[in-house]
């Protein structure tokens, strides 16, 4: 029997004027899991902390599967801006609720990885404490969720900067900075990893969207016609993304040098 080819899924799209860089979901998920493996709680947190070693394997597993719901939720968007203009974007709205895992602690991390809030965290810690299996793990949830958020956002920041050939944007809420110091090398502050440097690999496809289709979306005045044209361009993107050869680039993360 012939070997089945795995379907390639979109992880993110970085829009340029003439080129769209589409990173694979596997690339993003694998990179996030690699950063979770390298995560060092002693470097990331100060003061007394619970024994995070008991949930470390679950954190890494959550990083590996945290975006498993994205394939069902991908949408290409031509979005209106607050100033009244429009720009190209994409959405995975609702994707945490399309991902399922048999381990309730992993499932909780996956469901909450875009919901780091003062309401959601205590509620889910309380739920974990009601279950005999997860009760001993419940106290680790806030710090493991923070670690997952950080690994996810550091990967996203670096990937967007590298694929978009621009300076990385600061993520104020997650309290870290990233700066490009050379080709495919970024410094991170604070640096929450136990290794002197961590190398991730970006797997992506470079697409040149058809100008006629792009113009149809950008110039039409009918919202119904625009939505239809966007869906057609979305279908084109998925076909080309899955058919073209994958490009790969290694990116190194290291501590911020003063």
XYZ file of C-alpha atoms in Angstrom:
258
model
C 0.000 0.000 0.000
C 1.324 3.437 -0.892
C 2.279 5.682 2.000
C -0.326 8.360 2.697
C 0.826 11.940 2.531
C 0.033 14.055 5.595
C -2.119 17.101 4.911
C -0.235 20.351 5.487
C -2.073 22.915 7.632
C -1.641 26.680 7.983
C 0.031 27.891 11.175
C 0.279 31.589 10.331
C 0.402 33.949 7.364
C 2.770 36.913 7.130
C 1.487 39.326 4.486
C 3.853 41.301 2.287
C 3.002 43.580 -0.640
C 3.691 40.893 -3.252
C 4.461 37.750 -1.233
C 2.600 35.876 1.470
C 4.743 33.713 3.745
C 2.735 30.804 5.154
C 4.239 28.884 8.064
C 3.055 25.328 8.646
C 1.111 24.445 11.765
C 3.516 21.560 12.449
C 6.438 23.991 12.410
C 4.824 26.303 14.947
C 3.650 23.461 17.208
C 7.003 21.666 17.134
C 8.857 24.907 17.890
C 6.549 25.712 20.802
C 7.075 22.219 22.229
C 10.850 22.568 21.804
C 10.766 25.863 23.741
C 8.634 24.225 26.430
C 11.265 21.491 26.759
C 13.964 24.160 27.135
C 11.886 26.195 29.627
C 13.679 26.695 32.954
C 11.337 27.633 35.788
C 14.245 28.843 37.925
C 15.179 31.372 35.240
C 11.589 32.361 34.559
C 10.159 32.769 38.059
C 11.434 34.340 41.269
C 10.599 33.380 44.835
C 9.171 30.049 46.011
C 7.410 28.015 43.317
C 5.648 24.647 43.350
C 7.324 21.515 42.026
C 6.769 22.027 38.308
C 8.663 18.856 37.421
C 5.519 16.820 38.132
C 3.663 18.550 35.290
C 6.588 19.216 32.947
C 5.703 16.380 30.560
C 2.113 17.632 30.440
C 3.289 21.173 29.659
C 5.371 19.889 26.734
C 2.451 17.813 25.480
C 0.139 20.826 25.717
C 2.653 22.867 23.702
C 2.705 20.134 21.050
C -1.102 20.004 20.662
C -2.206 23.504 21.753
C -3.213 24.556 18.226
C -4.705 21.243 17.076
C -8.054 22.977 16.539
C -6.694 25.496 14.040
C -7.296 23.503 10.804
C -11.052 23.625 11.415
C -11.017 27.370 12.039
C -8.700 28.942 9.447
C -10.180 31.885 7.571
C -8.568 34.429 5.257
C -9.873 37.929 6.003
C -9.794 41.332 4.351
C -10.385 43.285 7.540
C -11.572 46.839 8.095
C -9.243 48.964 10.236
C -10.314 51.578 12.850
C -9.207 54.331 10.458
C -11.643 53.106 7.823
C -9.167 51.337 5.567
C -8.705 47.606 5.085
C -5.833 45.137 5.333
C -5.228 41.441 4.798
C -5.395 39.235 7.861
C -6.365 35.731 8.924
C -8.260 34.186 11.811
C -8.405 30.976 13.828
C -11.244 32.246 15.995
C -12.484 29.639 18.481
C -9.727 27.126 17.784
C -9.014 26.177 21.455
C -12.521 24.727 21.619
C -11.876 22.443 18.642
C -8.910 20.729 20.318
C -9.406 17.719 22.574
C -7.001 15.724 24.725
C -7.699 12.777 27.046
C -5.516 14.200 29.835
C -7.649 16.783 31.714
C -4.618 18.868 32.781
C -3.319 19.071 29.197
C -6.834 19.826 27.975
C -7.135 22.697 30.460
C -3.837 24.227 29.304
C -4.923 23.943 25.659
C -8.337 25.502 26.315
C -6.867 28.402 28.285
C -3.809 29.240 26.200
C -5.483 32.384 24.817
C -7.302 33.171 28.058
C -4.750 34.086 30.709
C -7.219 35.944 32.938
C -7.866 36.490 36.643
C -11.300 34.918 36.243
C -10.502 31.867 34.148
C -7.417 30.633 36.014
C -8.921 30.335 39.543
C -12.049 28.759 38.080
C -10.068 26.029 36.310
C -7.719 25.485 39.260
C -10.833 24.828 41.348
C -12.162 22.387 38.735
C -8.889 20.465 38.709
C -8.993 20.214 42.505
C -12.378 18.503 42.325
C -10.876 15.591 40.383
C -8.833 13.060 42.379
C -6.463 12.536 39.424
C -5.690 16.213 38.844
C -6.053 17.538 42.412
C -2.291 17.238 43.169
C -1.483 19.096 39.909
C -3.901 21.997 40.223
C -1.491 24.385 41.941
C 0.882 24.235 38.970
C -1.675 25.438 36.442
C -1.033 29.226 36.610
C 2.735 28.880 36.100
C 2.441 26.155 33.460
C -0.114 28.238 31.589
C 2.212 31.236 31.732
C 5.056 29.074 30.387
C 2.858 27.842 27.519
C 1.801 31.405 26.698
C 5.407 32.600 26.723
C 6.699 29.780 24.516
C 3.799 30.304 22.096
C 4.288 34.060 21.892
C 8.094 34.014 21.682
C 7.874 31.588 18.758
C 5.207 33.713 17.074
C 7.169 36.946 17.525
C 10.389 35.488 16.137
C 8.673 33.688 13.244
C 6.743 36.799 12.166
C 9.891 38.913 12.293
C 11.994 36.396 10.375
C 9.393 35.641 7.704
C 8.380 39.277 7.372
C 11.951 40.674 7.276
C 11.121 43.325 9.874
C 11.939 44.104 13.490
C 10.069 41.973 16.040
C 7.128 43.565 17.807
C 7.176 43.758 21.608
C 4.563 41.696 23.449
C 3.963 43.885 26.482
C 1.369 41.658 28.182
C 3.682 38.644 28.282
C 6.549 40.878 29.469
C 9.387 39.990 27.130
C 11.387 41.686 24.406
C 12.995 40.240 21.289
C 15.535 41.919 19.037
C 17.253 40.791 15.855
C 21.053 40.878 16.171
C 22.006 39.140 12.925
C 20.501 37.036 10.189
C 18.322 34.354 11.813
C 19.548 35.190 15.332
C 17.431 36.873 18.019
C 18.074 37.934 21.591
C 15.301 37.452 24.168
C 14.833 39.334 27.445
C 14.058 37.927 29.916
C 15.563 34.661 28.673
C 13.544 31.862 30.324
C 15.416 28.861 28.920
C 18.023 26.652 30.551
C 20.265 26.328 27.494
C 22.702 29.022 26.303
C 20.834 29.096 23.000
C 17.835 27.374 21.461
C 17.437 26.722 17.734
C 14.005 26.418 16.174
C 13.160 25.614 12.552
C 10.641 27.518 10.468
C 8.875 25.469 7.817
C 7.060 27.685 5.347
C 5.897 28.287 1.789
C 6.320 31.565 -0.087
C 3.286 32.424 -2.199
C 2.665 35.124 -4.816
C -1.099 35.772 -4.701
C -2.722 36.356 -8.101
C -2.982 40.096 -8.597
C -6.331 39.822 -10.367
C -7.897 37.967 -7.450
C -6.369 40.335 -4.900
C -7.630 43.341 -6.884
C -11.134 41.850 -7.058
C -11.237 41.678 -3.259
C -9.701 45.100 -2.693
C -11.744 46.994 -5.290
C -15.229 45.506 -5.035
C -17.855 47.555 -3.179
C -20.339 44.793 -2.516
C -19.737 43.037 0.802
C -21.311 39.822 -0.522
C -19.089 39.864 -3.609
C -16.047 40.651 -1.458
C -16.737 37.716 0.878
C -17.091 35.407 -2.106
C -13.830 36.654 -3.628
C -12.010 36.221 -0.296
C -13.226 32.622 -0.044
C -11.958 31.942 -3.571
C -8.556 33.392 -2.678
C -8.524 31.356 0.542
C -9.119 28.188 -1.491
C -6.257 29.178 -3.804
C -3.959 29.781 -0.829
C -4.663 26.336 0.642
C -4.152 24.563 -2.689
C -0.846 26.284 -3.415
C 0.359 26.004 0.183
C -0.153 22.242 0.144
C 1.266 21.711 -3.342
C 4.473 23.747 -3.234
C 7.784 22.553 -1.824
C 8.430 23.470 1.782
C 11.246 25.858 2.623
C 13.078 25.606 5.943
C 15.104 28.084 7.956
C 16.831 27.655 11.317
C 16.566 30.515 13.812
C 18.649 30.832 16.970
C 17.353 32.340 20.237
C 19.868 33.488 22.838
C 20.028 35.727 25.936
C 19.931 39.517 25.582
C 23.418 41.004 25.596
C 23.914 44.359 27.314
